[in-house]
XYZ file of C-alpha atoms in Angstrom:
439
model
C 90.995 -233.483 -15.365
C 90.458 -236.083 -12.675
C 90.635 -235.968 -8.877
C 90.267 -239.003 -6.628
C 90.222 -239.204 -2.820
C 89.964 -242.393 -0.772
C 89.054 -243.380 2.800
C 87.691 -240.061 3.987
C 86.503 -240.201 7.632
C 83.405 -238.265 8.618
C 83.691 -235.699 11.394
C 82.105 -236.550 14.712
C 80.221 -233.249 14.795
C 78.855 -233.539 11.250
C 75.278 -233.728 12.596
C 75.744 -231.112 15.312
C 73.298 -228.572 13.878
C 70.330 -230.780 12.965
C 68.703 -230.221 16.356
C 68.861 -233.796 17.694
C 71.020 -235.104 20.558
C 72.893 -237.510 18.285
C 76.417 -237.626 16.940
C 78.475 -239.509 14.391
C 80.211 -242.373 16.138
C 81.910 -243.639 12.999
C 81.641 -243.073 9.298
C 83.624 -242.895 6.117
C 83.435 -242.342 2.393
C 85.427 -244.987 0.594
C 86.063 -242.990 -2.557
C 85.258 -239.583 -4.011
C 86.074 -239.131 -7.676
C 85.559 -236.139 -9.962
C 86.096 -236.351 -13.719
C 85.879 -233.217 -15.853
C 86.505 -233.831 -19.566
C 88.447 -230.677 -20.385
C 88.848 -231.341 -24.157
C 85.133 -232.213 -24.526
C 83.855 -229.804 -21.895
C 80.210 -229.789 -23.022
C 79.987 -232.865 -25.217
C 81.072 -235.484 -22.652
C 79.345 -235.831 -19.259
C 81.036 -234.785 -16.051
C 81.315 -237.683 -13.586
C 81.008 -237.344 -9.814
C 81.440 -240.658 -7.996
C 80.925 -241.308 -4.282
C 81.539 -244.909 -3.279
C 80.958 -246.720 0.031
C 79.090 -244.105 2.040
C 78.668 -245.613 5.512
C 77.507 -243.806 8.632
C 76.992 -244.966 12.219
C 75.051 -242.601 14.492
C 74.349 -242.875 18.237
C 72.867 -240.711 21.001
C 75.152 -238.263 22.747
C 76.746 -239.726 25.857
C 76.325 -237.387 28.805
C 79.610 -238.647 30.268
C 81.388 -237.324 27.140
C 79.444 -234.068 26.912
C 81.753 -231.063 26.617
C 79.683 -228.009 27.471
C 82.415 -225.543 26.507
C 83.049 -227.080 23.083
C 79.340 -227.365 22.302
C 78.716 -223.768 23.339
C 81.582 -222.514 21.168
C 80.362 -224.527 18.180
C 76.825 -223.167 18.577
C 78.221 -219.636 18.862
C 80.275 -220.020 15.677
C 77.257 -221.370 13.816
C 75.128 -218.461 15.040
C 77.676 -215.921 13.814
C 77.954 -217.640 10.440
C 74.187 -217.343 9.990
C 74.295 -213.653 10.895
C 77.201 -213.046 8.511
C 75.251 -214.746 5.733
C 72.299 -212.426 6.324
C 74.609 -209.411 6.236
C 76.208 -210.518 2.960
C 72.785 -211.004 1.403
C 71.662 -207.548 2.564
C 74.784 -205.894 1.153
C 74.298 -207.609 -2.199
C 70.666 -206.460 -2.356
C 71.254 -202.862 -1.287
C 74.514 -202.251 -3.139
C 73.619 -203.950 -6.419
C 73.198 -200.555 -8.109
C 76.752 -199.513 -7.232
C 79.214 -200.499 -9.934
C 82.185 -200.492 -7.569
C 80.447 -202.409 -4.792
C 82.642 -205.307 -3.641
C 79.895 -207.164 -1.789
C 77.377 -206.833 -4.607
C 79.800 -207.975 -7.305
C 81.398 -210.864 -5.397
C 78.186 -212.141 -3.809
C 76.258 -211.932 -7.091
C 79.106 -213.625 -8.958
C 79.195 -216.648 -6.661
C 75.396 -216.794 -6.577
C 75.268 -216.739 -10.382
C 77.889 -219.473 -10.667
C 76.137 -221.571 -8.034
C 72.676 -221.274 -9.545
C 74.064 -221.963 -13.004
C 75.776 -225.114 -11.763
C 72.713 -226.358 -9.862
C 70.477 -225.624 -12.852
C 72.715 -227.669 -15.112
C 72.774 -230.531 -12.613
C 68.993 -230.545 -12.254
C 68.367 -230.322 -15.992
C 71.038 -232.818 -17.097
C 71.317 -235.118 -14.110
C 72.167 -238.779 -14.522
C 72.401 -240.503 -11.130
C 73.378 -244.084 -10.357
C 73.331 -245.506 -6.842
C 74.123 -249.174 -6.257
C 75.818 -251.488 -3.814
C 79.588 -251.657 -4.047
C 79.742 -255.394 -4.715
C 77.985 -254.888 -8.064
C 80.384 -254.070 -10.893
C 79.741 -251.323 -13.428
C 81.463 -250.674 -16.759
C 83.410 -247.467 -17.101
C 84.393 -247.392 -14.229
C 75.280 -237.816 -5.469
C 69.375 -219.054 2.154
C 67.216 -220.269 -0.567
C 67.051 -218.562 -3.957
C 64.819 -219.518 -6.892
C 66.757 -221.094 -9.747
C 65.660 -219.930 -13.172
C 67.070 -221.075 -16.449
C 68.404 -218.423 -18.794
C 68.778 -219.050 -22.520
C 72.432 -217.999 -22.325
C 73.313 -220.850 -19.991
C 75.362 -223.584 -21.655
C 74.499 -227.254 -21.324
C 76.759 -229.451 -19.257
C 75.832 -233.095 -18.678
C 76.498 -234.591 -15.248
C 76.694 -238.196 -14.147
C 76.401 -238.511 -10.379
C 77.074 -241.972 -8.960
C 76.826 -243.210 -5.382
C 77.638 -246.778 -4.420
C 77.159 -248.760 -1.222
C 75.071 -246.480 1.022
C 74.297 -247.690 4.541
C 73.080 -245.442 7.369
C 72.843 -247.108 10.779
C 71.579 -245.746 14.099
C 72.782 -247.669 17.169
C 71.337 -247.072 20.615
C 72.201 -248.573 23.991
C 71.399 -245.410 25.985
C 67.742 -244.433 25.645
C 66.137 -247.784 26.585
C 67.558 -249.208 29.841
C 69.333 -252.571 29.546
C 68.504 -252.880 25.860
C 70.321 -252.138 22.620
C 68.972 -251.930 19.103
C 70.031 -250.832 15.626
C 67.955 -248.934 13.083
C 69.267 -248.887 9.543
C 68.491 -247.744 6.011
C 70.000 -249.386 2.937
C 69.498 -248.811 -0.774
C 70.336 -251.389 -3.390
C 69.962 -249.214 -6.479
C 68.726 -245.742 -7.343
C 68.997 -244.189 -10.788
C 67.800 -240.823 -12.058
C 68.525 -239.804 -15.608
C 67.365 -237.511 -18.372
C 65.074 -239.040 -20.983
C 63.208 -238.155 -24.129
C 59.431 -238.054 -24.407
C 59.406 -241.855 -24.907
C 61.159 -242.318 -21.527
C 64.288 -243.613 -23.188
C 67.547 -242.532 -21.462
C 69.043 -239.754 -23.530
C 70.820 -236.448 -22.956
C 68.637 -233.548 -24.071
C 70.104 -230.096 -24.691
C 68.711 -227.036 -22.960
C 67.004 -225.706 -26.076
C 65.830 -229.061 -27.438
C 62.391 -228.910 -25.855
C 60.265 -226.816 -23.539
C 59.641 -229.928 -21.434
C 62.202 -231.981 -19.538
C 61.763 -235.662 -18.730
C 63.374 -237.530 -15.840
C 63.203 -241.238 -15.093
C 63.747 -242.352 -11.488
C 64.104 -246.017 -10.601
C 64.454 -247.265 -7.040
C 65.409 -250.851 -6.309
C 65.462 -252.590 -2.928
C 65.092 -249.746 -0.456
C 64.870 -251.310 3.013
C 64.539 -250.176 6.624
C 65.332 -252.487 9.524
C 65.211 -252.426 13.317
C 67.189 -255.200 15.022
C 67.838 -256.193 18.599
C 71.597 -256.345 19.194
C 74.040 -256.900 22.010
C 76.812 -254.615 23.209
C 79.468 -256.535 21.259
C 77.599 -255.831 18.005
C 77.893 -252.051 18.341
C 79.973 -250.709 15.456
C 80.544 -247.142 16.609
C 83.767 -247.881 18.481
C 85.471 -249.804 15.671
C 88.475 -248.552 13.759
C 88.086 -247.531 10.141
C 89.424 -250.817 8.784
C 87.222 -252.865 11.134
C 84.196 -250.714 10.310
C 84.572 -251.381 6.579
C 84.468 -255.130 7.168
C 81.643 -254.963 9.737
C 79.365 -252.797 7.553
C 79.898 -255.130 4.599
C 78.968 -258.146 6.730
C 75.918 -256.330 8.087
C 74.446 -256.026 4.592
C 74.215 -259.803 4.139
C 72.869 -260.560 7.620
C 69.207 -261.273 8.331
C 67.264 -258.285 9.611
C 63.923 -257.569 11.220
C 62.572 -255.339 8.491
C 60.209 -252.475 9.077
C 60.170 -251.976 5.334
C 61.179 -255.003 3.329
C 63.107 -254.334 0.112
C 60.815 -252.322 -2.149
C 61.183 -251.085 -5.707
C 59.535 -248.149 -7.432
C 59.660 -246.119 -10.612
C 58.747 -242.489 -11.217
C 58.273 -240.516 -14.416
C 58.781 -236.784 -13.899
C 57.784 -234.273 -16.548
C 58.577 -230.580 -16.003
C 57.431 -227.603 -18.015
C 60.458 -225.309 -18.426
C 58.509 -222.311 -19.695
C 59.653 -219.001 -18.199
C 56.088 -217.701 -18.329
C 53.610 -218.337 -15.473
C 51.243 -221.240 -16.036
C 47.753 -219.844 -15.554
C 45.811 -222.947 -16.502
C 44.622 -225.217 -13.675
C 44.822 -228.198 -16.027
C 48.464 -227.558 -16.943
C 50.730 -228.133 -13.917
C 54.384 -227.163 -13.818
C 55.514 -230.636 -12.702
C 53.820 -233.975 -13.332
C 55.052 -237.046 -11.452
C 53.708 -240.554 -12.018
C 54.858 -243.055 -9.395
C 54.553 -246.794 -9.924
C 54.887 -249.124 -6.933
C 54.711 -252.874 -7.131
C 54.327 -253.620 -3.417
C 55.199 -251.896 -0.126
C 55.641 -254.587 2.565
C 55.549 -252.869 5.970
C 55.830 -254.805 9.225
C 55.929 -253.487 12.800
C 56.133 -255.724 15.861
C 55.237 -254.814 19.434
C 58.896 -254.906 20.410
C 59.919 -252.544 17.584
C 57.132 -250.116 18.480
C 58.200 -250.171 22.125
C 61.820 -249.471 21.153
C 60.762 -246.494 19.033
C 58.675 -244.976 21.816
C 61.459 -245.546 24.344
C 64.023 -244.058 21.963
C 61.996 -240.873 21.456
C 61.509 -240.437 25.203
C 65.175 -241.123 25.853
C 66.344 -238.613 23.257
C 64.059 -235.963 24.745
C 65.550 -236.683 28.174
C 69.119 -236.445 26.842
C 68.318 -233.185 25.086
C 66.865 -231.746 28.298
C 69.893 -232.856 30.308
C 72.245 -231.223 27.806
C 70.325 -227.936 27.856
C 70.143 -227.783 31.656
C 73.558 -229.202 32.441
C 75.095 -225.718 32.714
C 72.794 -225.017 35.702
C 73.928 -228.169 37.511
C 75.551 -227.244 40.864
C 79.276 -227.831 41.166
C 78.960 -228.898 44.808
C 77.596 -232.075 46.338
C 74.074 -232.416 47.722
C 75.458 -232.557 51.263
C 77.385 -229.318 50.812
C 74.470 -227.319 49.367
C 71.062 -229.005 49.413
C 69.387 -225.664 48.635
C 71.258 -225.358 45.326
C 70.214 -228.863 44.330
C 66.553 -228.226 45.237
C 66.641 -225.092 43.087
C 68.195 -227.053 40.240
C 65.561 -229.805 40.575
C 62.754 -227.240 40.478
C 64.162 -225.540 37.402
C 64.387 -228.893 35.601
C 60.930 -230.106 36.610
C 58.765 -226.995 36.196
C 58.567 -225.794 32.549
C 59.731 -222.226 32.154
C 60.609 -221.838 35.836
C 63.795 -220.003 36.602
C 64.433 -218.201 39.859
C 65.357 -214.587 39.106
C 67.770 -212.867 41.487
C 67.039 -209.465 42.945
C 67.334 -206.372 40.780
C 65.386 -207.636 37.752
C 64.349 -204.105 36.755
C 67.940 -202.876 36.922
C 69.013 -205.712 34.632
C 66.177 -204.932 32.236
C 67.332 -201.314 32.050
C 70.930 -202.393 31.442
C 69.766 -204.814 28.766
C 67.931 -201.995 26.978
C 71.052 -199.807 27.104
C 73.105 -202.663 25.689
C 70.608 -203.035 22.843
C 70.973 -199.364 21.929
C 74.761 -199.565 22.116
C 74.858 -202.718 19.967
C 72.645 -201.115 17.317
C 74.916 -198.057 17.221
C 78.038 -200.205 16.860
C 76.549 -202.382 14.142
C 75.269 -199.283 12.331
C 78.872 -198.080 12.032
C 79.946 -201.481 10.695
C 77.184 -201.503 8.079
C 77.879 -198.000 6.851
C 81.654 -198.526 6.732
C 82.849 -202.170 6.728
C 86.502 -201.113 6.942
C 85.989 -198.878 9.966
C 87.752 -199.802 13.212
C 85.652 -199.782 16.345
C 87.017 -198.950 19.771
C 88.303 -201.801 21.981
C 85.553 -201.274 24.561
C 82.948 -201.344 21.761
C 84.344 -204.625 20.444
C 84.239 -206.137 23.941
C 80.604 -205.067 24.328
C 79.696 -206.379 20.867
C 81.354 -209.759 21.500
C 79.710 -210.149 24.915
C 76.238 -209.374 23.538
C 76.706 -211.782 20.623
C 77.778 -214.474 23.081
C 74.900 -213.901 25.497
C 71.995 -213.321 23.123
C 70.323 -215.850 20.860
C 70.168 -215.818 17.084
C 66.626 -214.451 16.804
C 67.321 -211.534 19.140
C 70.568 -210.614 17.389
C 68.874 -210.832 14.015
C 66.142 -208.455 15.217
C 68.726 -205.926 16.445
C 70.649 -206.106 13.176
C 67.454 -205.725 11.161
C 66.822 -202.441 12.963
C 70.112 -201.169 11.488
C 69.564 -202.536 7.995
C 65.985 -201.268 7.898
C 67.023 -197.802 9.031
C 69.608 -197.647 6.235
C 67.078 -198.897 3.686
C 64.533 -196.257 4.765
C 66.991 -193.365 5.073
C 65.167 -191.293 2.409
C 61.962 -191.591 4.402
C 63.772 -190.279 7.485
C 64.671 -187.043 5.725
C 61.203 -186.167 4.397
C 58.668 -187.970 6.517
C 57.811 -187.338 10.146
C 56.269 -190.787 10.340
C 59.622 -192.517 9.897
C 59.344 -194.278 13.240
C 55.913 -195.612 12.296
C 57.327 -196.847 8.991
C 60.034 -198.817 10.830
C 57.484 -200.279 13.243
C 55.148 -201.242 10.410
C 57.980 -203.089 8.649
C 59.061 -204.823 11.845
C 55.508 -205.827 12.816
C 53.565 -206.199 9.568
C 50.546 -207.661 11.370
C 49.978 -204.441 13.355
C 47.814 -201.678 11.950
C 48.375 -198.038 12.629
C 45.886 -196.354 14.820
């Protein structure tokens, strides 16, 4: 079977959750191709091809900042993380139940995923090169362990024409610059013990060999003008502009460099107890690493970091910005200025103790509601309970919600201790705060 997709644009919010005030201004993947040889499923390599991966990133523009959309996206991401934790807990606690839906489905997908990743890692053949070079024949953490029953599947993963470019005309006043990373060629393939490219079956040897070759990795930082910014171009114009950018002269931070690495991995399932026998051995060979940094480039980097910190602070505090003018309410603006300038300062209105009491009651109510959901996933909660649950999940942060949910999951895990041990509360506390000792 074969599937091929072309001219895939990258979403603007693709980098939303990396924790930096940057966004994708433009980007595309020229071609994505998947070849699965159905007749020769395990004798012919699978081919995954990604061609012309280009990305243009820029700082977030405060004039385009949508507080409501960003808040909703962060809320959705927070809930997805919490749902992932719940699914993992159900799979762990219900694994002994034959009829458990969560345990069977979650374990099935986890098994398929780890099997696939294991095969990729053990049989990987990767080729990365620039698109103008032609090739014949024509890229919750769990430990991945190989099992003898796994079947060998050879993969060929190819990426062509990779160019990542950061453009900035915001952080440094009256100046614009571009920071880019390009790779001319990167190959990673399975080898024999003589470092000759060759596909090795899973049971052929207790040691796997990988050969990595990197050719012409470069990093540049150029001074540009406003008319050389590529983020506002259309897809067709961006394709031409990124191709032209590759052949232009650059002010390199890292001039094109090549390297080779030999990786040898011991695949034994038994622990390696000898200090002289490591699990992974990697020999890296570098010819030359030409690094150059000018005063101007250093100044741009420092200014960029400061500017990004300022943008991040403005985005976080923008929701406290008064909706009235300074003339209409100077007091509100002075309060806003103080809250932005003094770290951790936030004027609390009257009735702080009353709010603390209400917050504690909400915590208890949320734990009770979530306890019902954990014990019976198909149960229907009352409308007022759903409203309270949604409001708490909107108001509270991820860490606080995770702590409240862990109270429920821990209480269910330690239910036997509740029935026969008067120190159940101390057991819960000791699990929640492992650094504390009982007195």
